[in-house]
XYZ file of C-alpha atoms in Angstrom:
342
model
C -6.145 -116.473 3.156
C -3.988 -117.506 0.160
C -1.907 -115.130 -2.001
C 0.316 -115.331 -4.815
C 3.627 -113.391 -3.617
C 6.489 -112.030 -5.582
C 8.887 -112.486 -2.987
C 12.037 -111.075 -4.887
C 12.975 -110.940 -8.606
C 12.724 -114.479 -9.886
C 10.842 -115.758 -6.799
C 7.078 -116.339 -6.826
C 5.051 -118.732 -4.522
C 1.473 -119.412 -2.908
C 1.583 -118.232 0.654
C -0.797 -118.169 3.517
C -1.095 -114.438 4.640
C -3.365 -112.282 6.942
C -6.766 -111.257 5.374
C -6.727 -107.582 4.599
C -8.893 -105.244 6.407
C -10.653 -102.263 4.810
C -9.782 -98.778 5.985
C -12.254 -96.014 6.292
C -12.099 -95.224 2.540
C -11.603 -98.647 1.313
C -13.633 -101.664 0.004
C -12.596 -105.238 0.731
C -13.321 -107.610 -2.134
C -13.611 -111.468 -2.504
C -11.938 -112.279 -5.800
C -13.726 -113.925 -8.294
C -11.385 -113.770 -11.195
C -8.059 -112.226 -11.996
C -6.273 -112.050 -15.482
C -2.591 -113.261 -15.870
C -0.746 -110.273 -17.943
C 2.428 -110.323 -19.509
C 3.353 -107.444 -17.134
C 3.341 -109.995 -14.367
C 5.902 -112.193 -16.171
C 7.901 -108.936 -16.659
C 7.762 -108.326 -12.863
C 8.847 -111.732 -12.046
C 11.945 -111.322 -14.208
C 12.880 -107.829 -12.940
C 11.827 -106.279 -16.280
C 8.960 -103.731 -14.848
C 9.526 -101.973 -11.658
C 7.727 -102.995 -8.679
C 7.950 -103.297 -4.896
C 8.421 -106.856 -3.784
C 7.472 -108.613 -1.612
C 4.110 -107.964 -2.846
C 0.835 -109.824 -4.103
C 0.478 -109.874 -7.805
C -2.617 -109.385 -9.669
C -3.866 -106.119 -11.416
C -6.860 -107.431 -13.547
C -9.470 -108.496 -11.167
C -13.225 -108.549 -10.544
C -15.096 -109.543 -7.292
C -17.737 -109.255 -4.836
C -17.563 -106.527 -2.024
C -17.346 -108.229 1.431
C -16.868 -105.104 3.807
C -16.773 -101.382 3.219
C -14.946 -98.646 5.321
C -17.082 -96.343 7.410
C -16.511 -93.391 4.833
C -17.559 -95.420 1.915
C -20.710 -94.434 -0.044
C -22.235 -95.510 -3.339
C -20.700 -99.041 -3.018
C -22.509 -101.838 -0.794
C -21.452 -105.270 0.504
C -22.623 -107.800 -2.027
C -21.971 -105.422 -4.952
C -19.855 -106.860 -7.937
C -16.924 -104.347 -8.676
C -13.794 -104.166 -11.028
C -10.745 -102.600 -9.829
C -8.658 -99.727 -11.334
C -5.294 -100.670 -10.176
C -3.527 -97.278 -10.917
C -3.527 -95.141 -8.100
C -2.360 -91.420 -8.630
C -1.611 -88.888 -6.039
C -3.804 -86.220 -7.302
C -1.193 -83.675 -6.351
C 1.851 -83.516 -8.677
C 2.010 -81.657 -11.939
C 0.882 -84.330 -14.103
C -2.294 -84.919 -12.022
C -3.229 -81.293 -11.878
C -2.901 -81.158 -15.552
C -5.099 -84.355 -16.046
C -2.347 -86.598 -16.992
C -2.989 -89.113 -14.044
C -1.240 -92.030 -15.815
C 1.907 -90.030 -15.631
C 1.583 -89.413 -12.030
C 5.098 -88.757 -10.165
C 3.918 -90.913 -7.355
C 1.794 -93.616 -9.020
C 1.167 -96.692 -7.140
C -0.302 -99.771 -8.608
C -2.351 -102.745 -7.060
C -0.528 -105.797 -7.796
C 2.713 -104.166 -8.446
C 3.287 -101.763 -5.646
C 0.677 -102.758 -3.072
C -1.118 -106.228 -2.758
C -3.296 -107.355 -5.679
C -5.650 -109.791 -6.847
C -3.905 -113.204 -7.017
C -5.511 -113.799 -3.796
C -8.624 -114.723 -1.964
C -9.346 -111.076 -1.191
C -7.843 -107.637 -2.138
C -8.384 -104.348 -0.532
C -8.467 -101.118 -2.542
C -9.428 -97.421 -2.087
C -13.116 -96.734 -3.013
C -12.022 -94.398 -5.731
C -10.541 -97.490 -7.485
C -13.706 -99.443 -7.507
C -16.316 -99.422 -10.353
C -19.532 -101.071 -9.978
C -20.621 -103.825 -12.514
C -24.011 -105.548 -13.172
C -24.666 -108.357 -10.587
C -25.441 -110.679 -13.532
C -22.297 -110.135 -15.339
C -19.999 -113.271 -15.894
C -17.132 -112.629 -13.177
C -14.721 -113.712 -16.111
C -15.726 -110.660 -18.156
C -15.216 -108.466 -15.299
C -11.585 -109.425 -15.080
C -11.179 -107.989 -18.645
C -12.129 -104.351 -17.858
C -8.530 -103.399 -16.919
C -6.940 -104.582 -20.060
C -9.596 -103.020 -21.979
C -8.886 -99.859 -20.258
C -5.550 -99.646 -21.548
C -6.645 -100.539 -25.072
C -9.232 -97.864 -25.156
C -6.597 -95.053 -24.255
C -4.512 -96.410 -27.047
C -7.265 -96.143 -29.523
C -8.130 -92.942 -28.246
C -4.629 -91.517 -28.836
C -4.601 -93.067 -32.352
C -7.457 -90.781 -33.453
C -9.209 -93.495 -35.541
C -11.949 -92.098 -37.902
C -14.550 -94.025 -39.539
C -13.043 -95.407 -42.963
C -9.400 -95.547 -41.723
C -6.982 -98.232 -42.467
C -5.248 -99.708 -39.295
C -2.754 -102.434 -38.816
C -2.474 -104.215 -35.286
C 0.770 -105.960 -34.742
C 0.429 -108.786 -32.085
C -2.342 -111.203 -31.457
C -2.301 -111.547 -27.902
C -5.144 -110.351 -25.539
C -4.257 -106.618 -26.063
C -4.127 -107.053 -29.912
C -7.365 -108.995 -30.032
C -9.073 -106.439 -27.740
C -7.632 -103.630 -29.828
C -9.003 -105.268 -32.908
C -12.612 -105.051 -31.603
C -12.211 -101.457 -30.476
C -10.753 -100.499 -33.789
C -13.856 -102.095 -35.383
C -16.115 -100.082 -33.193
C -14.301 -96.899 -34.074
C -15.338 -97.418 -37.801
C -12.014 -98.447 -39.256
C -12.801 -100.020 -42.810
C -9.452 -101.972 -43.025
C -8.307 -103.804 -39.990
C -5.118 -106.050 -40.487
C -3.692 -108.025 -37.757
C -0.013 -109.564 -38.002
C 0.624 -112.524 -35.813
C 2.723 -115.856 -36.223
C 0.026 -118.048 -34.677
C -2.711 -119.370 -36.875
C -5.261 -119.755 -34.223
C -4.951 -116.219 -33.322
C -5.235 -115.088 -36.971
C -8.542 -117.187 -37.068
C -9.811 -115.594 -34.180
C -8.873 -111.977 -34.940
C -10.955 -112.425 -38.163
C -13.821 -113.753 -36.272
C -13.460 -110.703 -34.083
C -13.493 -108.020 -36.802
C -10.198 -108.165 -38.575
C -10.534 -107.775 -42.507
C -7.222 -109.461 -43.229
C -4.292 -111.198 -41.292
C -0.592 -111.726 -42.040
C 1.669 -114.447 -41.076
C 5.210 -112.570 -40.498
C 6.857 -116.035 -40.305
C 5.864 -116.787 -43.883
C 5.897 -113.332 -45.759
C 7.596 -109.855 -45.022
C 4.666 -108.047 -43.432
C 6.091 -104.674 -44.771
C 5.676 -105.980 -48.296
C 2.465 -108.070 -47.786
C 0.792 -104.804 -46.025
C 2.332 -101.785 -47.361
C 4.332 -102.840 -50.433
C 3.178 -102.034 -54.039
C 1.270 -105.254 -54.429
C 0.272 -105.332 -50.609
C -2.982 -105.038 -48.956
C -2.712 -100.982 -48.516
C -0.018 -99.783 -50.826
C 1.853 -97.147 -49.255
C 0.910 -97.797 -45.835
C -1.856 -97.349 -43.139
C -3.267 -94.424 -41.508
C -2.671 -95.928 -38.091
C -0.449 -98.869 -36.493
C -1.133 -99.966 -33.032
C 1.982 -102.037 -31.899
C 0.630 -104.499 -29.164
C 3.194 -107.219 -29.162
C 6.213 -105.338 -27.230
C 8.935 -106.973 -29.230
C 11.626 -105.088 -31.139
C 10.644 -106.426 -34.410
C 7.210 -105.038 -34.327
C 8.220 -101.835 -32.914
C 10.574 -101.416 -36.050
C 7.955 -102.809 -38.440
C 5.272 -100.299 -37.134
C 7.055 -97.009 -38.419
C 7.536 -98.600 -41.802
C 3.924 -99.736 -42.025
C 2.490 -96.404 -41.564
C 1.964 -94.201 -44.519
C 3.439 -90.650 -44.677
C 1.581 -88.475 -42.169
C 0.375 -91.561 -40.354
C 0.227 -92.451 -36.636
C 2.108 -95.247 -34.387
C 0.895 -96.142 -31.120
C 3.284 -98.131 -29.013
C 1.046 -100.296 -26.676
C 3.165 -103.366 -26.043
C 5.638 -103.512 -23.033
C 9.118 -104.400 -23.666
C 11.666 -104.882 -20.833
C 13.282 -101.742 -19.374
C 16.764 -101.136 -21.126
C 15.764 -102.901 -24.601
C 16.830 -100.649 -27.704
C 15.081 -100.405 -31.017
C 16.828 -98.742 -33.900
C 15.105 -96.244 -36.118
C 15.867 -93.751 -38.654
C 15.077 -89.943 -37.364
C 15.132 -88.797 -40.950
C 12.389 -91.168 -41.933
C 10.251 -89.821 -38.996
C 10.966 -86.213 -40.414
C 10.763 -86.784 -43.913
C 7.402 -88.664 -43.834
C 6.164 -86.611 -40.500
C 5.091 -89.720 -38.755
C 3.494 -89.101 -35.383
C 4.818 -91.795 -32.935
C 3.215 -91.974 -29.361
C 3.427 -94.166 -26.526
C 0.257 -95.278 -24.740
C 0.756 -96.005 -21.045
C -2.142 -97.577 -19.044
C -5.529 -96.269 -18.607
C -6.351 -92.599 -17.601
C -9.985 -92.078 -16.984
C -10.813 -95.068 -19.331
C -11.761 -97.478 -16.790
C -15.537 -96.685 -16.433
C -15.854 -96.763 -20.101
C -14.319 -100.306 -20.188
C -16.672 -101.443 -17.465
C -19.613 -100.136 -19.423
C -18.377 -101.591 -22.819
C -18.005 -105.149 -21.103
C -21.298 -104.870 -19.503
C -22.893 -104.045 -22.769
C -21.661 -107.110 -24.421
C -20.150 -105.242 -27.214
C -16.832 -106.936 -26.731
C -16.439 -110.595 -27.308
C -14.659 -111.986 -24.373
C -15.407 -115.700 -23.904
C -13.333 -116.498 -27.140
C -10.487 -114.732 -25.227
C -10.432 -116.855 -22.388
C -8.004 -119.984 -22.841
C -8.197 -121.509 -19.544
C -9.102 -120.927 -15.796
C -6.949 -122.096 -13.107
C -6.632 -121.888 -9.309
C -4.482 -120.009 -6.937
C -2.215 -123.171 -6.626
C -1.382 -123.207 -10.501
C -0.831 -119.507 -10.808
C 2.923 -119.252 -9.749
C 3.546 -121.926 -12.531
C 1.489 -120.031 -15.059
C 3.219 -116.692 -14.214
C 6.654 -118.333 -14.315
C 6.318 -119.897 -17.592
C 5.873 -118.324 -21.129
C 2.339 -118.499 -22.691
C 1.280 -121.676 -24.366
C 1.205 -121.763 -28.105
C -2.137 -120.347 -29.163
C -3.097 -119.159 -25.461
C -4.609 -115.848 -25.085
C -5.812 -115.202 -21.645
C -5.492 -117.526 -18.366
C -7.756 -116.387 -15.581
C -7.008 -117.021 -12.201
C -10.111 -118.135 -10.420
C -9.424 -118.633 -6.297
C -12.750 -120.716 -6.264
C -11.141 -123.583 -8.475
C -9.197 -126.139 -6.595
């Protein structure tokens, strides 16, 4: 079969490899769609730990082609989405219910072969059923949505809250929708790209800000800003130093900041501890998707999340290495790799 292989840091290629075989507790899935994530680019550049050589791709959906003899509840022909994050169940974090912090965490598409391929094998425990009539392109959004759900859970957004989302990529735009569903009355998205600001307002943002033309701190939290004094919750979804710095200045005293965006390992951001202390800010990191994948799959299946507007283009496996190796095109939100194309 074909697979997009991270062969070493800086080296990615489409290769012919052996088709995987399902073990006793595994399912073999024919990939219908797999999303390109910013983490894939971090992996290529050595900015996120991985285990090359490995097939990339952790946001996937497909049809079960074979099941191991110990598998129950999933049958050949079922459509499934895969939670890529496999916890050990034995370490202190797992026993405390913090499976995302597992000391032995292994991820499909990062440490073991993933979904930028014709087929992927995964443990039954990582497979979640989807409706037979669901668009495969929608199923590929379950994993990023699950990560956004965890961030919104941590944020503790109450009906009527004021919220800023920093970053207009797919994570920011999914988060805007979840914040709307959580009942926030003010939802402000900040991003430089005009097309993403327009899309954010279509998806539920009550206002948008262009940080390339205005000071977002003044425009949002300043005396004449949209929310003078700051907002209840800031969700940083861009993963760049500027927005991390801004997040702590946009939250009101007693507010909450949740860092969702992924920055390269080793990158530093300055902050003023006195400010965090004096204003009693709560600053949290949100890492992957503990126990949220089923909820994400149900949300996707319900139609409550707009997905079609987030799909910028679909490419075949042949184009995937080039897409991953290059920055996202201006205005691009999500590229899906569909093995059946080409």
